[in-house]
Short mmCIF file of C-alpha atoms in Angstrom, two decimals:
data_model
loop_
_atom_site.label_atom_id
_atom_site.label_comp_id
_atom_site.label_asym_id
_atom_site.label_seq_id
_atom_site.Cartn_x
_atom_site.Cartn_y
_atom_site.Cartn_z
CA UNK A 1 -60.76 -98.58 107.79
CA UNK A 2 -61.28 -96.37 104.75
CA UNK A 3 -60.79 -97.92 101.32
CA UNK A 4 -57.51 -97.41 99.47
CA UNK A 5 -57.46 -97.03 95.71
CA UNK A 6 -54.49 -96.38 93.48
CA UNK A 7 -55.09 -94.73 90.13
CA UNK A 8 -52.22 -95.51 87.80
CA UNK A 9 -50.97 -96.81 84.52
CA UNK A 10 -48.55 -99.71 84.29
CA UNK A 11 -45.67 -99.89 83.82
CA UNK A 12 -45.13 -96.33 85.07
CA UNK A 13 -42.09 -96.34 87.39
CA UNK A 14 -43.82 -93.67 89.52
CA UNK A 15 -46.85 -95.92 90.02
CA UNK A 16 -44.58 -98.81 91.04
CA UNK A 17 -43.09 -96.75 93.86
CA UNK A 18 -46.55 -96.50 95.42
CA UNK A 19 -47.32 -100.19 94.79
CA UNK A 20 -44.11 -101.14 96.61
CA UNK A 21 -44.92 -98.91 99.58
CA UNK A 22 -48.45 -100.34 99.85
CA UNK A 23 -47.18 -103.92 99.63
CA UNK A 24 -44.39 -103.37 102.18
CA UNK A 25 -46.98 -102.05 104.61
CA UNK A 26 -49.40 -104.86 103.77
CA UNK A 27 -52.18 -102.46 102.82
CA UNK A 28 -54.96 -103.90 100.67
CA UNK A 29 -55.85 -101.63 97.77
CA UNK A 30 -57.77 -101.54 94.53
CA UNK A 31 -55.78 -100.68 91.41
CA UNK A 32 -57.61 -98.56 88.89
CA UNK A 33 -55.93 -98.53 85.50
CA UNK A 34 -56.08 -95.03 84.10
CA UNK A 35 -56.66 -94.52 80.43
CA UNK A 36 -54.15 -91.74 79.82
CA UNK A 37 -55.67 -90.87 76.47
CA UNK A 38 -58.87 -89.90 78.23
CA UNK A 39 -57.83 -87.71 81.10
CA UNK A 40 -61.22 -86.66 82.37
CA UNK A 41 -61.22 -88.69 85.62
CA UNK A 42 -57.68 -87.45 86.30
CA UNK A 43 -58.84 -83.88 86.02
CA UNK A 44 -61.11 -84.55 89.01
CA UNK A 45 -58.43 -86.12 91.21
CA UNK A 46 -55.28 -84.31 90.12
CA UNK A 47 -56.39 -81.03 88.55
CA UNK A 48 -53.01 -79.37 89.06
CA UNK A 49 -50.71 -81.87 87.34
CA UNK A 50 -53.15 -84.27 85.61
CA UNK A 51 -50.80 -87.19 86.20
CA UNK A 52 -50.69 -90.62 87.75
CA UNK A 53 -50.21 -92.01 90.33
CA UNK A 54 -53.03 -90.70 92.51
CA UNK A 55 -53.86 -92.33 95.84
CA UNK A 56 -57.45 -92.23 97.05
CA UNK A 57 -57.82 -92.97 100.75
CA UNK A 58 -61.49 -92.69 101.64
CA UNK A 59 -62.31 -89.08 100.84
CA UNK A 60 -58.67 -88.03 100.64
CA UNK A 61 -56.65 -87.56 97.47
CA UNK A 62 -52.85 -87.59 97.46
CA UNK A 63 -50.69 -86.86 94.39
CA UNK A 64 -46.99 -87.10 93.45
CA UNK A 65 -45.39 -90.54 93.93
CA UNK A 66 -42.93 -89.78 96.74
CA UNK A 67 -45.42 -87.54 98.59
CA UNK A 68 -47.85 -90.48 98.42
CA UNK A 69 -45.11 -92.80 99.77
CA UNK A 70 -44.46 -90.49 102.75
CA UNK A 71 -48.21 -90.21 103.37
CA UNK A 72 -48.46 -94.03 103.39
CA UNK A 73 -45.50 -94.22 105.79
CA UNK A 74 -47.03 -91.70 108.20
CA UNK A 75 -50.55 -93.14 108.07
CA UNK A 76 -49.62 -96.80 108.49
CA UNK A 77 -46.77 -97.10 110.97
CA UNK A 78 -45.73 -100.75 110.54
CA UNK A 79 -42.57 -101.51 108.52
CA UNK A 80 -41.29 -97.97 108.67
CA UNK A 81 -39.86 -96.53 105.45
CA UNK A 82 -38.08 -93.66 107.17
CA UNK A 83 -35.58 -93.82 110.07
CA UNK A 84 -36.55 -92.33 113.44
CA UNK A 85 -33.56 -90.02 113.74
CA UNK A 86 -34.18 -86.56 112.16
CA UNK A 87 -30.67 -86.39 110.64
CA UNK A 88 -31.03 -89.81 108.98
CA UNK A 89 -34.50 -88.77 107.79
CA UNK A 90 -33.02 -85.62 106.20
CA UNK A 91 -30.43 -87.78 104.41
CA UNK A 92 -33.14 -90.13 103.10
CA UNK A 93 -35.19 -87.17 101.86
CA UNK A 94 -32.08 -85.68 100.24
CA UNK A 95 -31.60 -88.80 98.12
CA UNK A 96 -35.31 -88.97 97.29
CA UNK A 97 -35.09 -85.37 95.99
CA UNK A 98 -31.95 -86.27 94.05
CA UNK A 99 -33.79 -89.22 92.47
CA UNK A 100 -36.65 -86.88 91.54
CA UNK A 101 -34.57 -83.97 90.20
CA UNK A 102 -31.58 -85.61 88.56
CA UNK A 103 -32.98 -88.66 86.82
CA UNK A 104 -34.74 -86.76 84.04
CA UNK A 105 -31.83 -87.77 81.78
CA UNK A 106 -32.88 -91.42 82.17
CA UNK A 107 -36.37 -90.75 80.82
CA UNK A 108 -34.90 -88.60 78.03
CA UNK A 109 -32.61 -91.47 76.94
CA UNK A 110 -35.71 -93.39 76.09
CA UNK A 111 -36.71 -91.17 73.16
CA UNK A 112 -33.27 -89.91 72.11
CA UNK A 113 -30.98 -90.72 69.19
CA UNK A 114 -27.59 -89.57 67.94
CA UNK A 115 -26.14 -86.54 69.70
CA UNK A 116 -29.07 -86.18 72.06
CA UNK A 117 -28.66 -89.82 73.11
CA UNK A 118 -24.94 -89.29 73.73
CA UNK A 119 -25.73 -86.26 75.86
CA UNK A 120 -28.39 -87.96 77.97
CA UNK A 121 -26.13 -91.01 78.44
CA UNK A 122 -23.36 -88.77 79.74
CA UNK A 123 -25.74 -86.98 82.13
CA UNK A 124 -27.05 -90.32 83.36
CA UNK A 125 -23.51 -91.57 83.92
CA UNK A 126 -22.64 -88.48 85.95
CA UNK A 127 -25.78 -88.89 88.02
CA UNK A 128 -24.91 -92.54 88.70
CA UNK A 129 -21.32 -91.59 89.63
CA UNK A 130 -22.63 -89.16 92.22
CA UNK A 131 -24.87 -91.80 93.78
CA UNK A 132 -22.04 -94.36 93.64
CA UNK A 133 -19.65 -92.01 95.40
CA UNK A 134 -21.90 -90.29 97.93
CA UNK A 135 -25.17 -92.13 98.28
CA UNK A 136 -24.76 -95.60 99.68
CA UNK A 137 -21.53 -95.73 101.62
CA UNK A 138 -21.09 -99.24 103.00
CA UNK A 139 -24.80 -99.77 103.61
CA UNK A 140 -26.78 -102.58 102.02
CA UNK A 141 -29.62 -100.20 101.21
CA UNK A 142 -30.07 -96.43 101.39
CA UNK A 143 -32.34 -97.25 104.31
CA UNK A 144 -29.69 -99.37 106.07
CA UNK A 145 -30.53 -103.06 106.55
CA UNK A 146 -34.03 -102.67 105.14
CA UNK A 147 -35.31 -100.73 102.17
CA UNK A 148 -36.63 -97.23 102.77
CA UNK A 149 -37.97 -94.30 100.79
CA UNK A 150 -34.70 -93.59 98.96
CA UNK A 151 -34.47 -97.23 97.83
CA UNK A 152 -38.06 -97.02 96.59
CA UNK A 153 -37.33 -93.75 94.77
CA UNK A 154 -34.19 -95.12 93.07
CA UNK A 155 -35.44 -98.66 92.61
CA UNK A 156 -37.93 -97.75 89.91
CA UNK A 157 -35.36 -95.51 88.18
CA UNK A 158 -32.54 -98.06 88.06
CA UNK A 159 -34.67 -101.01 86.99
CA UNK A 160 -36.26 -98.92 84.24
CA UNK A 161 -32.79 -97.65 83.23
CA UNK A 162 -31.62 -101.26 82.79
CA UNK A 163 -34.67 -101.95 80.62
CA UNK A 164 -34.20 -98.77 78.58
CA UNK A 165 -30.53 -99.64 77.97
CA UNK A 166 -31.53 -103.09 76.70
CA UNK A 167 -34.24 -101.61 74.48
CA UNK A 168 -32.08 -98.79 73.10
CA UNK A 169 -28.93 -100.90 72.84
CA UNK A 170 -26.61 -98.80 75.00
CA UNK A 171 -24.65 -99.36 78.17
CA UNK A 172 -24.49 -96.99 81.11
CA UNK A 173 -25.52 -98.72 84.37
CA UNK A 174 -24.72 -102.02 82.63
CA UNK A 175 -21.02 -101.12 82.96
CA UNK A 176 -20.95 -102.91 86.33
CA UNK A 177 -17.23 -102.34 86.94
CA UNK A 178 -17.86 -98.58 87.03
CA UNK A 179 -20.59 -98.85 89.67
CA UNK A 180 -19.78 -101.70 92.11
CA UNK A 181 -21.81 -100.28 95.00
CA UNK A 182 -24.85 -99.57 92.84
CA UNK A 183 -24.67 -103.04 91.36
CA UNK A 184 -24.55 -104.66 94.76
CA UNK A 185 -27.49 -102.48 95.76
CA UNK A 186 -29.60 -103.36 92.67
CA UNK A 187 -28.97 -107.05 93.25
CA UNK A 188 -30.06 -106.77 96.88
CA UNK A 189 -33.04 -104.60 95.99
CA UNK A 190 -34.38 -107.10 93.45
CA UNK A 191 -34.01 -109.91 95.98
CA UNK A 192 -36.32 -108.27 98.52
CA UNK A 193 -39.35 -110.61 98.36
CA UNK A 194 -41.95 -107.86 97.90
CA UNK A 195 -39.91 -106.29 95.09
CA UNK A 196 -39.12 -109.64 93.48
CA UNK A 197 -42.75 -110.62 93.27
CA UNK A 198 -43.99 -107.27 91.98
CA UNK A 199 -41.31 -106.20 89.47
CA UNK A 200 -42.79 -106.31 85.98
CA UNK A 201 -41.48 -109.12 83.77
CA UNK A 202 -38.14 -108.20 82.13
CA UNK A 203 -38.91 -109.50 78.61
CA UNK A 204 -42.31 -107.84 78.60
CA UNK A 205 -40.75 -104.55 79.76
CA UNK A 206 -38.03 -104.61 77.08
CA UNK A 207 -40.58 -105.36 74.36
CA UNK A 208 -42.85 -102.61 75.72
CA UNK A 209 -39.96 -100.13 75.77
CA UNK A 210 -38.85 -101.01 72.27
CA UNK A 211 -42.39 -100.57 70.97
CA UNK A 212 -42.86 -97.23 72.71
CA UNK A 213 -39.46 -95.94 71.57
CA UNK A 214 -40.28 -96.80 67.95
CA UNK A 215 -43.55 -94.91 68.26
CA UNK A 216 -41.84 -91.88 69.83
CA UNK A 217 -39.09 -91.76 67.21
CA UNK A 218 -41.59 -92.21 64.37
CA UNK A 219 -43.61 -89.24 65.52
CA UNK A 220 -40.56 -87.02 66.02
CA UNK B 1 -24.77 -80.88 124.92
CA UNK B 2 -23.47 -78.13 122.67
CA UNK B 3 -25.96 -77.00 120.11
CA UNK B 4 -23.93 -75.45 117.35
CA UNK B 5 -25.96 -74.23 114.39
CA UNK B 6 -24.27 -72.73 111.35
CA UNK B 7 -25.99 -71.68 108.14
CA UNK B 8 -24.05 -71.42 104.88
CA UNK B 9 -26.09 -68.53 103.61
CA UNK B 10 -26.76 -66.04 100.84
CA UNK B 11 -28.85 -63.01 101.75
CA UNK B 12 -30.64 -62.64 98.40
CA UNK B 13 -31.34 -66.36 97.94
CA UNK B 14 -35.03 -67.22 98.44
CA UNK B 15 -34.00 -70.76 99.40
CA UNK B 16 -31.67 -69.56 102.15
CA UNK B 17 -34.41 -67.14 103.29
CA UNK B 18 -36.74 -70.10 103.92
CA UNK B 19 -34.23 -71.55 106.37
CA UNK B 20 -33.55 -68.23 108.11
CA UNK B 21 -37.30 -67.68 108.65
CA UNK B 22 -37.68 -71.22 110.05
CA UNK B 23 -34.74 -70.72 112.43
CA UNK B 24 -36.23 -67.45 113.68
CA UNK B 25 -39.71 -68.92 114.05
CA UNK B 26 -38.19 -71.52 116.36
CA UNK B 27 -36.01 -69.02 118.21
CA UNK B 28 -32.80 -70.86 117.31
CA UNK B 29 -29.50 -69.05 117.70
CA UNK B 30 -27.24 -69.61 114.73
CA UNK B 31 -24.21 -68.30 112.92
CA UNK B 32 -24.79 -67.13 109.36
CA UNK B 33 -21.87 -67.39 106.95
CA UNK B 34 -22.42 -65.54 103.71
CA UNK B 35 -21.09 -67.49 100.73
CA UNK B 36 -19.66 -66.03 97.54
CA UNK B 37 -21.00 -68.36 94.86
CA UNK B 38 -18.28 -67.29 92.41
CA UNK B 39 -15.69 -68.40 95.00
CA UNK B 40 -17.25 -71.17 97.08
CA UNK B 41 -15.74 -71.87 100.46
CA UNK B 42 -14.01 -75.17 101.18
CA UNK B 43 -16.60 -75.71 103.92
CA UNK B 44 -19.44 -75.49 101.40
CA UNK B 45 -17.69 -77.88 99.00
CA UNK B 46 -17.08 -80.33 101.83
CA UNK B 47 -20.56 -80.07 103.39
CA UNK B 48 -22.52 -80.23 100.13
CA UNK B 49 -20.29 -82.16 97.72
CA UNK B 50 -23.22 -83.31 95.60
CA UNK B 51 -24.73 -79.92 94.69
CA UNK B 52 -22.20 -77.39 96.09
CA UNK B 53 -25.12 -75.05 96.75
CA UNK B 54 -26.53 -73.03 99.59
CA UNK B 55 -28.34 -73.17 101.91
CA UNK B 56 -26.58 -75.78 104.05
CA UNK B 57 -27.43 -76.09 107.72
CA UNK B 58 -24.59 -77.48 109.80
CA UNK B 59 -25.91 -78.77 113.12
CA UNK B 60 -23.21 -79.94 115.53
CA UNK B 61 -20.87 -80.47 112.58
CA UNK B 62 -23.33 -82.46 110.42
CA UNK B 63 -24.67 -80.96 107.18
CA UNK B 64 -28.27 -80.91 106.03
CA UNK B 65 -28.95 -79.72 102.47
CA UNK B 66 -31.95 -78.61 100.35
CA UNK B 67 -34.06 -75.80 101.80
CA UNK B 68 -37.37 -77.61 102.46
CA UNK B 69 -35.53 -80.69 103.76
CA UNK B 70 -33.66 -78.40 106.17
CA UNK B 71 -37.01 -76.85 107.20
CA UNK B 72 -38.46 -80.31 107.96
CA UNK B 73 -35.31 -81.17 109.94
CA UNK B 74 -35.60 -77.96 111.96
CA UNK B 75 -39.28 -78.68 112.60
CA UNK B 76 -38.52 -82.22 113.82
CA UNK B 77 -35.52 -81.39 116.02
CA UNK B 78 -36.89 -78.18 117.59
CA UNK B 79 -40.40 -79.40 118.06
CA UNK B 80 -41.11 -77.43 121.23
CA UNK B 81 -42.70 -74.44 119.53
CA UNK B 82 -44.11 -72.99 116.30
CA UNK B 83 -44.83 -76.20 114.36
CA UNK B 84 -44.19 -75.60 110.67
CA UNK B 85 -45.86 -78.73 109.33
CA UNK B 86 -49.27 -79.91 110.56
CA UNK B 87 -49.38 -83.14 112.56
CA UNK B 88 -52.05 -84.89 110.48
CA UNK B 89 -50.54 -87.05 107.65
CA UNK B 90 -53.07 -85.89 105.06
CA UNK B 91 -52.53 -82.21 105.81
CA UNK B 92 -48.78 -82.84 105.74
CA UNK B 93 -49.08 -84.48 102.29
CA UNK B 94 -51.12 -81.50 101.15
CA UNK B 95 -48.48 -79.06 102.43
CA UNK B 96 -45.66 -81.05 100.80
CA UNK B 97 -47.58 -81.08 97.51
CA UNK B 98 -47.85 -77.30 97.40
CA UNK B 99 -44.26 -76.70 98.51
CA UNK B 100 -43.20 -79.10 95.75
CA UNK B 101 -45.37 -77.17 93.26
CA UNK B 102 -43.73 -73.90 94.30
CA UNK B 103 -40.27 -75.47 93.92
CA UNK B 104 -41.02 -76.88 90.47
CA UNK B 105 -42.63 -73.75 89.09
CA UNK B 106 -41.89 -70.38 90.67
CA UNK B 107 -38.10 -70.19 90.60
CA UNK B 108 -37.49 -71.89 87.21
CA UNK B 109 -40.30 -70.03 85.40
CA UNK B 110 -39.40 -66.78 87.14
CA UNK B 111 -35.79 -67.25 86.10
CA UNK B 112 -36.86 -67.75 82.49
CA UNK B 113 -38.78 -64.51 82.72
CA UNK B 114 -35.82 -62.42 83.86
CA UNK B 115 -33.03 -64.35 82.07
CA UNK B 116 -34.60 -64.67 78.60
CA UNK B 117 -35.89 -62.54 75.81
CA UNK B 118 -38.59 -62.63 73.17
CA UNK B 119 -40.94 -65.59 72.97
CA UNK B 120 -39.50 -67.54 75.92
CA UNK B 121 -39.85 -64.46 78.10
CA UNK B 122 -43.45 -63.87 77.01
CA UNK B 123 -44.54 -67.46 77.53
CA UNK B 124 -42.74 -67.53 80.92
CA UNK B 125 -44.63 -64.42 81.94
CA UNK B 126 -47.93 -66.10 81.06
CA UNK B 127 -46.95 -69.32 82.85
CA UNK B 128 -45.78 -67.46 85.95
CA UNK B 129 -49.02 -65.50 86.26
CA UNK B 130 -50.97 -68.73 85.79
CA UNK B 131 -48.97 -70.41 88.59
CA UNK B 132 -49.52 -67.49 90.94
CA UNK B 133 -53.26 -67.60 90.20
CA UNK B 134 -53.32 -71.33 90.96
CA UNK B 135 -51.58 -70.58 94.26
CA UNK B 136 -54.06 -67.79 94.94
CA UNK B 137 -56.94 -70.24 94.45
CA UNK B 138 -55.28 -72.65 96.87
CA UNK B 139 -54.93 -69.84 99.44
CA UNK B 140 -58.62 -69.01 99.08
CA UNK B 141 -59.97 -67.04 102.01
CA UNK B 142 -57.48 -68.38 104.51
CA UNK B 143 -55.12 -65.90 106.16
CA UNK B 144 -52.19 -68.25 105.44
CA UNK B 145 -51.72 -71.31 103.26
CA UNK B 146 -51.35 -73.14 106.57
CA UNK B 147 -54.78 -71.91 107.70
CA UNK B 148 -54.85 -69.73 110.80
CA UNK B 149 -51.11 -69.91 111.34
CA UNK B 150 -48.04 -69.38 109.16
CA UNK B 151 -46.72 -72.76 108.03
CA UNK B 152 -44.72 -74.85 105.61
CA UNK B 153 -46.26 -73.63 102.36
CA UNK B 154 -46.19 -69.98 103.45
CA UNK B 155 -42.52 -70.44 104.26
CA UNK B 156 -41.85 -72.04 100.87
CA UNK B 157 -43.47 -69.17 98.96
CA UNK B 158 -42.89 -66.00 100.97
CA UNK B 159 -39.24 -65.41 99.95
CA UNK B 160 -40.50 -65.03 96.39
CA UNK B 161 -42.51 -62.04 97.57
CA UNK B 162 -39.18 -60.20 97.44
CA UNK B 163 -39.07 -60.98 93.74
CA UNK B 164 -42.43 -59.34 92.94
CA UNK B 165 -40.83 -56.00 92.05
CA UNK B 166 -38.36 -57.83 89.75
CA UNK B 167 -41.15 -59.80 88.05
CA UNK B 168 -43.22 -56.64 87.63
CA UNK B 169 -40.42 -54.50 86.27
CA UNK B 170 -38.73 -57.04 84.01
CA UNK B 171 -41.96 -58.79 83.05
CA UNK B 172 -44.05 -55.67 82.62
CA UNK B 173 -46.85 -56.94 84.79
CA UNK B 174 -48.69 -55.87 87.92
CA UNK B 175 -48.89 -58.40 90.75
CA UNK B 176 -51.62 -56.35 92.45
CA UNK B 177 -53.70 -56.48 89.27
CA UNK B 178 -53.07 -60.16 88.57
CA UNK B 179 -53.01 -61.62 92.10
CA UNK B 180 -54.27 -59.11 94.66
CA UNK B 181 -54.90 -61.77 97.33
CA UNK B 182 -51.35 -63.05 97.04
CA UNK B 183 -49.96 -59.53 97.47
CA UNK B 184 -52.20 -59.12 100.52
CA UNK B 185 -50.96 -62.46 101.88
CA UNK B 186 -47.34 -61.35 101.39
CA UNK B 187 -47.99 -58.13 103.30
CA UNK B 188 -49.63 -60.11 106.10
CA UNK B 189 -46.61 -62.42 106.31
CA UNK B 190 -44.36 -59.37 106.56
CA UNK B 191 -46.14 -58.45 109.80
CA UNK B 192 -44.33 -61.39 111.33
CA UNK B 193 -40.90 -60.48 112.67
CA UNK B 194 -39.32 -63.71 111.43
CA UNK B 195 -40.35 -62.76 107.90
CA UNK B 196 -39.66 -59.02 107.99
CA UNK B 197 -36.23 -59.59 109.60
CA UNK B 198 -35.33 -62.09 106.90
CA UNK B 199 -36.80 -61.06 103.60
CA UNK B 200 -34.52 -59.19 101.27
CA UNK B 201 -35.56 -55.74 100.22
CA UNK B 202 -37.32 -55.94 96.83
CA UNK B 203 -35.02 -53.32 95.36
CA UNK B 204 -31.91 -55.25 96.49
CA UNK B 205 -33.21 -58.41 94.83
CA UNK B 206 -33.88 -56.46 91.64
CA UNK B 207 -30.33 -55.09 91.64
CA UNK B 208 -28.92 -58.58 92.25
CA UNK B 209 -30.94 -59.94 89.33
CA UNK B 210 -29.76 -57.09 87.07
CA UNK B 211 -26.19 -58.03 88.02
CA UNK B 212 -26.80 -61.68 87.16
CA UNK B 213 -28.36 -60.64 83.84
CA UNK B 214 -25.25 -58.59 83.10
CA UNK B 215 -23.00 -61.57 83.89
CA UNK B 216 -25.15 -63.78 81.65
CA UNK B 217 -25.00 -61.17 78.89
CA UNK B 218 -28.79 -60.76 78.77
CA UNK B 219 -30.33 -57.33 78.29
#
């Protein structure tokens, strides 16, 4: 079986999506920490976007976190991350795309202050309201009884949002009464053994976020 | 079992065009309902409450949204002919990567080109040409992005062929000069009935864009 290598940089939430998929499938892999200040190796593996994560599977290179996750799901069929039914698959992909397209406000919160921060918080709240109202229904996970690609896509976003809120000193997702379904979902998500054992340490993450935010604001 | 297929549609939309081409490739009979985006139908609002956008495919009463997600759904349900995605996982990842690239770049940058002025317009023009050249390199010497047959990436990009006249006229550029292979590829795609029956006339797209510019108050 060809070797699997993941090029990434912790604690990138995009890299974690791939780590979770690999661990759920029980695929052994080598993690190669990418030095993002020296992008030369990345230029070889991801010349178009020059970003992590990049999955190397033997001679093959796959880029873009959720494309990598679908590749993993299709190549290794155990512990399926997508339902079998085409309609359910379309729904899962819909929420993955939503997680990709609409969560930019979360990352922008990280480096924002004043009016810009207010704006990104409002956008994030609207995004969360949409997911709360339309995304989960009565299911335990987006994937049903077990986590699937939409849970993986959102999982990194929501955990990182909680960290960012703690680091920035604001409350959006933390307003649990506004998002009962999402809160139940986050609780369940974090209790999945694979997720529990691979989530980065909370205190470390908050300290990391605070440090990075200070650096970003200082250079602004 | 009844197989009712309805498409909430918009003739000039490149995203809706992707779905119409896919449906024709598969020989699927469907009802097209043209939406007026300034006065969205209650069906559209009900079937796509999250984005309230076309295209929406309604198959036996159930909605599927987002053009390339609809295309994958069509490919999986009507898998008896004209496969749109390859069967090999690596080639599928490769196809998804390039469709994703097209989605992230062509429409938003193109829109900046025709909806802006001055510096934003100029830098959008540069970026757009650069993106098309990257796509041209990916096409290489293959007849289609999919290789010997028309596929997922071709489908993702070909509706934007209808926008070439708009990009050229409003951006003051020549697609034939900048990306001759891409123009050639577009013409080859048009030899397919599913594409030629679907693609909007370049002049019609240009007029639609001019109308949008007017509504936005951009000269």
